[in-house]
Amino acid sequence: MKNKDKKLIHDLKNKLFVIEHHYKKLKSDPDGKSEGAIQASLDRCFELINHYVADEGDSSQHDVFTLEEIISNSSMPHYEELEKMYNLNIEVAYDIEGGDKKVRGNNAEFKKVRENIVENAANAKASSLKVTIKGREDRLDLIYENDGLPISDAFLEQINSYSYGEELEEFKSIGTKIIKEVCAEHGFTVNYKKTDFGTKVVITVPYV
């Protein structure tokens, strides 16, 4: 089986787990959020299949963006969609100097990271999520801070020591697993931290 085939199966299985989870929640406690999450996961399944059929799903085909392009081609429409879906206040701020510096990434793949970070915040009963895109001298930091319920110290250690392909025990970690794996495929690093008000996720993107 080709790596591309394995990746498609892996991504579809992850989304089906998410659909199953929210379907059970919808039956026991209908609140509107699970229905939106199910629809988003279904949409993503069709998107994955379409990319596969069109031979566009290879995550090794990454584009190069300058920091100025990242600002001008903002992901705000996607955040606005997620904000409505999860009833979460999302604030996006830019702190970038030296807009000619470049990063490499796959927009379609990284969309999954945004979706799962927002969903994890909503599952932690957060009311807000602050996104800061900070350009440093040697890297770009994507910082996500939510005010939801804190994660346990044991799970925090498990997340930060996670290696590609390992199993994470808690169900909520499926989204975290997707975040870690997509970033690993891009060569990005991910670090989770507990704060006084919730959880911070820092994704470090090297310049090219």
GROMACS .gro file of C-alpha atoms in nm:
model
  208
    1MET     CA    1   0.000   0.000   0.000
    2LYS     CA    2   0.136   0.342  -0.096
    3ASN     CA    3   0.205   0.604   0.171
    4LYS     CA    4  -0.060   0.823   0.010
    5ASP     CA    5  -0.319   0.545   0.052
    6LYS     CA    6  -0.220   0.491   0.415
    7LYS     CA    7  -0.249   0.862   0.484
    8LEU     CA    8  -0.598   0.884   0.335
    9ILE     CA    9  -0.716   0.584   0.541
   10HIS     CA   10  -0.557   0.731   0.855
   11ASP     CA   11  -0.722   1.073   0.807
   12LEU     CA   12  -1.063   0.925   0.724
   13LYS     CA   13  -1.052   0.696   1.029
   14ASN     CA   14  -0.972   0.993   1.253
   15LYS     CA   15  -1.267   1.188   1.116
   16LEU     CA   16  -1.500   0.889   1.153
   17PHE     CA   17  -1.399   0.859   1.519
   18VAL     CA   18  -1.488   1.227   1.564
   19ILE     CA   19  -1.825   1.175   1.390
   20GLU     CA   20  -1.901   0.873   1.610
   21HIS     CA   21  -1.814   1.066   1.925
   22HIS     CA   22  -2.033   1.366   1.840
   23TYR     CA   23  -2.317   1.143   1.722
   24LYS     CA   24  -2.328   0.982   2.068
   25LYS     CA   25  -2.319   1.326   2.231
   26LEU     CA   26  -2.597   1.446   2.001
   27LYS     CA   27  -2.822   1.158   2.107
   28SER     CA   28  -2.763   1.203   2.480
   29ASP     CA   29  -2.732   1.580   2.505
   30PRO     CA   30  -2.836   1.771   2.190
   31ASP     CA   31  -2.685   2.118   2.209
   32GLY     CA   32  -2.632   2.215   1.844
   33LYS     CA   33  -2.252   2.204   1.862
   34SER     CA   34  -2.224   1.832   1.792
   35GLU     CA   35  -2.438   1.865   1.479
   36GLY     CA   36  -2.202   2.131   1.344
   37ALA     CA   37  -1.896   1.922   1.429
   38ILE     CA   38  -2.044   1.620   1.250
   39GLN     CA   39  -2.113   1.827   0.939
   40ALA     CA   40  -1.762   1.975   0.944
   41SER     CA   41  -1.610   1.627   0.973
   42LEU     CA   42  -1.827   1.495   0.687
   43ASP     CA   43  -1.723   1.791   0.471
   44ARG     CA   44  -1.360   1.715   0.550
   45CYS     CA   45  -1.405   1.348   0.454
   46PHE     CA   46  -1.539   1.448   0.112
   47GLU     CA   47  -1.258   1.701   0.075
   48LEU     CA   48  -0.996   1.434   0.150
   49ILE     CA   49  -1.149   1.196  -0.102
   50ASN     CA   50  -1.171   1.466  -0.370
   51HIS     CA   51  -0.805   1.558  -0.317
   52TYR     CA   52  -0.711   1.193  -0.341
   53VAL     CA   53  -0.903   1.141  -0.665
   54ALA     CA   54  -0.755   1.458  -0.812
   55ASP     CA   55  -0.408   1.349  -0.700
   56GLU     CA   56  -0.375   1.662  -0.487
   57GLY     CA   57  -0.363   1.502  -0.145
   58ASP     CA   58   0.014   1.456  -0.117
   59SER     CA   59   0.120   1.666   0.182
   60SER     CA   60   0.476   1.677   0.048
   61GLN     CA   61   0.352   1.931  -0.207
   62HIS     CA   62   0.390   2.235   0.016
   63ASP     CA   63   0.374   2.594  -0.101
   64VAL     CA   64   0.609   2.872   0.010
   65PHE     CA   65   0.455   3.189   0.157
   66THR     CA   66   0.609   3.517   0.270
   67LEU     CA   67   0.487   3.654   0.602
   68GLU     CA   68   0.319   3.940   0.418
   69GLU     CA   69   0.125   3.685   0.213
   70ILE     CA   70   0.018   3.511   0.532
   71ILE     CA   71  -0.135   3.839   0.651
   72SER     CA   72  -0.294   3.931   0.316
   73ASN     CA   73  -0.426   3.576   0.264
   74SER     CA   74  -0.567   3.563   0.615
   75SER     CA   75  -0.749   3.252   0.737
   76MET     CA   76  -1.011   3.474   0.902
   77PRO     CA   77  -1.302   3.344   0.688
   78HIS     CA   78  -1.227   2.995   0.820
   79TYR     CA   79  -1.201   3.120   1.179
   80GLU     CA   80  -1.531   3.305   1.138
   81GLU     CA   81  -1.695   2.983   1.018
   82LEU     CA   82  -1.555   2.790   1.316
   83GLU     CA   83  -1.655   3.069   1.554
   84LYS     CA   84  -2.020   3.031   1.454
   85MET     CA   85  -2.006   2.652   1.450
   86TYR     CA   86  -1.868   2.622   1.803
   87ASN     CA   87  -2.015   2.939   1.957
   88LEU     CA   88  -1.666   3.053   2.048
   89ASN     CA   89  -1.521   3.404   2.040
   90ILE     CA   90  -1.202   3.391   1.829
   91GLU     CA   91  -0.960   3.685   1.821
   92VAL     CA   92  -0.671   3.687   1.570
   93ALA     CA   93  -0.372   3.919   1.609
   94TYR     CA   94  -0.054   3.962   1.403
   95ASP     CA   95   0.287   4.057   1.541
   96ILE     CA   96   0.512   4.031   1.238
   97GLU     CA   97   0.825   4.214   1.126
   98GLY     CA   98   1.031   4.136   0.820
   99GLY     CA   99   0.749   4.036   0.589
  100ASP     CA  100   0.991   3.903   0.325
  101LYS     CA  101   1.076   3.596   0.533
  102LYS     CA  102   0.919   3.274   0.407
  103VAL     CA  103   0.759   2.959   0.547
  104ARG     CA  104   0.653   2.637   0.377
  105GLY     CA  105   0.318   2.466   0.430
  106ASN     CA  106   0.007   2.303   0.286
  107ASN     CA  107  -0.304   2.512   0.342
  108ALA     CA  108  -0.545   2.222   0.306
  109GLU     CA  109  -0.354   2.014   0.560
  110PHE     CA  110  -0.307   2.297   0.808
  111LYS     CA  111  -0.679   2.370   0.793
  112LYS     CA  112  -0.719   2.047   0.994
  113VAL     CA  113  -0.495   2.192   1.265
  114ARG     CA  114  -0.710   2.504   1.301
  115GLU     CA  115  -1.028   2.296   1.309
  116ASN     CA  116  -0.902   2.066   1.582
  117ILE     CA  117  -0.755   2.343   1.796
  118VAL     CA  118  -1.092   2.521   1.790
  119GLU     CA  119  -1.284   2.198   1.856
  120ASN     CA  120  -1.055   2.109   2.149
  121ALA     CA  121  -1.115   2.455   2.299
  122ALA     CA  122  -1.491   2.412   2.263
  123ASN     CA  123  -1.476   2.065   2.419
  124ALA     CA  124  -1.291   2.221   2.715
  125LYS     CA  125  -1.588   2.459   2.754
  126ALA     CA  126  -1.383   2.763   2.653
  127SER     CA  127  -1.567   3.086   2.575
  128SER     CA  128  -1.279   3.245   2.383
  129LEU     CA  129  -0.971   3.159   2.180
  130LYS     CA  130  -0.691   3.408   2.111
  131VAL     CA  131  -0.473   3.339   1.806
  132THR     CA  132  -0.144   3.527   1.777
  133ILE     CA  133   0.074   3.494   1.466
  134LYS     CA  134   0.415   3.615   1.581
  135GLY     CA  135   0.713   3.652   1.350
  136ARG     CA  136   1.043   3.612   1.533
  137GLU     CA  137   1.399   3.651   1.405
  138ASP     CA  138   1.444   3.282   1.328
  139ARG     CA  139   1.090   3.139   1.318
  140LEU     CA  140   0.717   3.199   1.305
  141ASP     CA  141   0.516   3.116   1.618
  142LEU     CA  142   0.144   3.036   1.596
  143ILE     CA  143   0.005   3.082   1.948
  144TYR     CA  144  -0.341   2.962   2.050
  145GLU     CA  145  -0.471   3.048   2.398
  146ASN     CA  146  -0.811   2.937   2.529
  147ASP     CA  147  -0.988   2.995   2.861
  148GLY     CA  148  -1.132   2.645   2.891
  149LEU     CA  149  -1.096   2.379   3.158
  150PRO     CA  150  -0.731   2.292   3.231
  151ILE     CA  151  -0.584   1.966   3.108
  152SER     CA  152  -0.430   1.726   3.359
  153ASP     CA  153  -0.056   1.725   3.422
  154ALA     CA  154  -0.038   1.360   3.315
  155PHE     CA  155  -0.212   1.428   2.983
  156LEU     CA  156  -0.001   1.739   2.928
  157GLU     CA  157   0.316   1.531   2.962
  158GLN     CA  158   0.171   1.267   2.729
  159ILE     CA  159   0.087   1.525   2.463
  160ASN     CA  160   0.426   1.695   2.469
  161SER     CA  161   0.617   1.366   2.456
  162TYR     CA  162   0.394   1.220   2.182
  163SER     CA  163   0.572   1.072   1.880
  164TYR     CA  164   0.416   1.019   1.538
  165GLY     CA  165   0.198   0.706   1.522
  166GLU     CA  166   0.160   0.651   1.898
  167GLU     CA  167  -0.182   0.595   2.051
  168LEU     CA  168  -0.328   0.848   2.295
  169GLU     CA  169  -0.573   0.707   2.546
  170GLU     CA  170  -0.824   0.986   2.610
  171PHE     CA  171  -1.081   1.035   2.336
  172LYS     CA  172  -1.037   1.411   2.328
  173SER     CA  173  -0.678   1.345   2.224
  174ILE     CA  174  -0.783   1.238   1.874
  175GLY     CA  175  -0.793   1.603   1.771
  176THR     CA  176  -0.462   1.660   1.948
  177LYS     CA  177  -0.314   1.361   1.766
  178ILE     CA  178  -0.417   1.512   1.431
  179ILE     CA  179  -0.258   1.845   1.528
  180LYS     CA  180   0.068   1.679   1.631
  181GLU     CA  181   0.085   1.454   1.322
  182VAL     CA  182   0.010   1.725   1.064
  183CYS     CA  183   0.271   1.949   1.224
  184ALA     CA  184   0.524   1.664   1.235
  185GLU     CA  185   0.470   1.603   0.862
  186HIS     CA  186   0.542   1.974   0.801
  187GLY     CA  187   0.850   1.981   1.024
  188PHE     CA  188   0.676   2.207   1.278
  189THR     CA  189   0.701   2.160   1.654
  190VAL     CA  190   0.404   2.177   1.890
  191ASN     CA  191   0.411   2.253   2.261
  192TYR     CA  192   0.115   2.255   2.502
  193LYS     CA  193   0.122   2.459   2.824
  194LYS     CA  194  -0.115   2.512   3.115
  195THR     CA  195  -0.187   2.876   3.196
  196ASP     CA  196  -0.366   3.051   3.482
  197PHE     CA  197  -0.680   3.070   3.268
  198GLY     CA  198  -0.671   2.764   3.040
  199THR     CA  199  -0.442   2.609   2.779
  200LYS     CA  200  -0.183   2.752   2.540
  201VAL     CA  201  -0.067   2.575   2.224
  202VAL     CA  202   0.247   2.703   2.050
  203ILE     CA  203   0.328   2.581   1.700
  204THR     CA  204   0.677   2.675   1.583
  205VAL     CA  205   0.728   2.710   1.208
  206PRO     CA  206   1.085   2.739   1.076
  207TYR     CA  207   1.170   2.983   0.798
  208VAL     CA  208   1.291   2.846   0.465
   0.00000   0.00000   0.00000
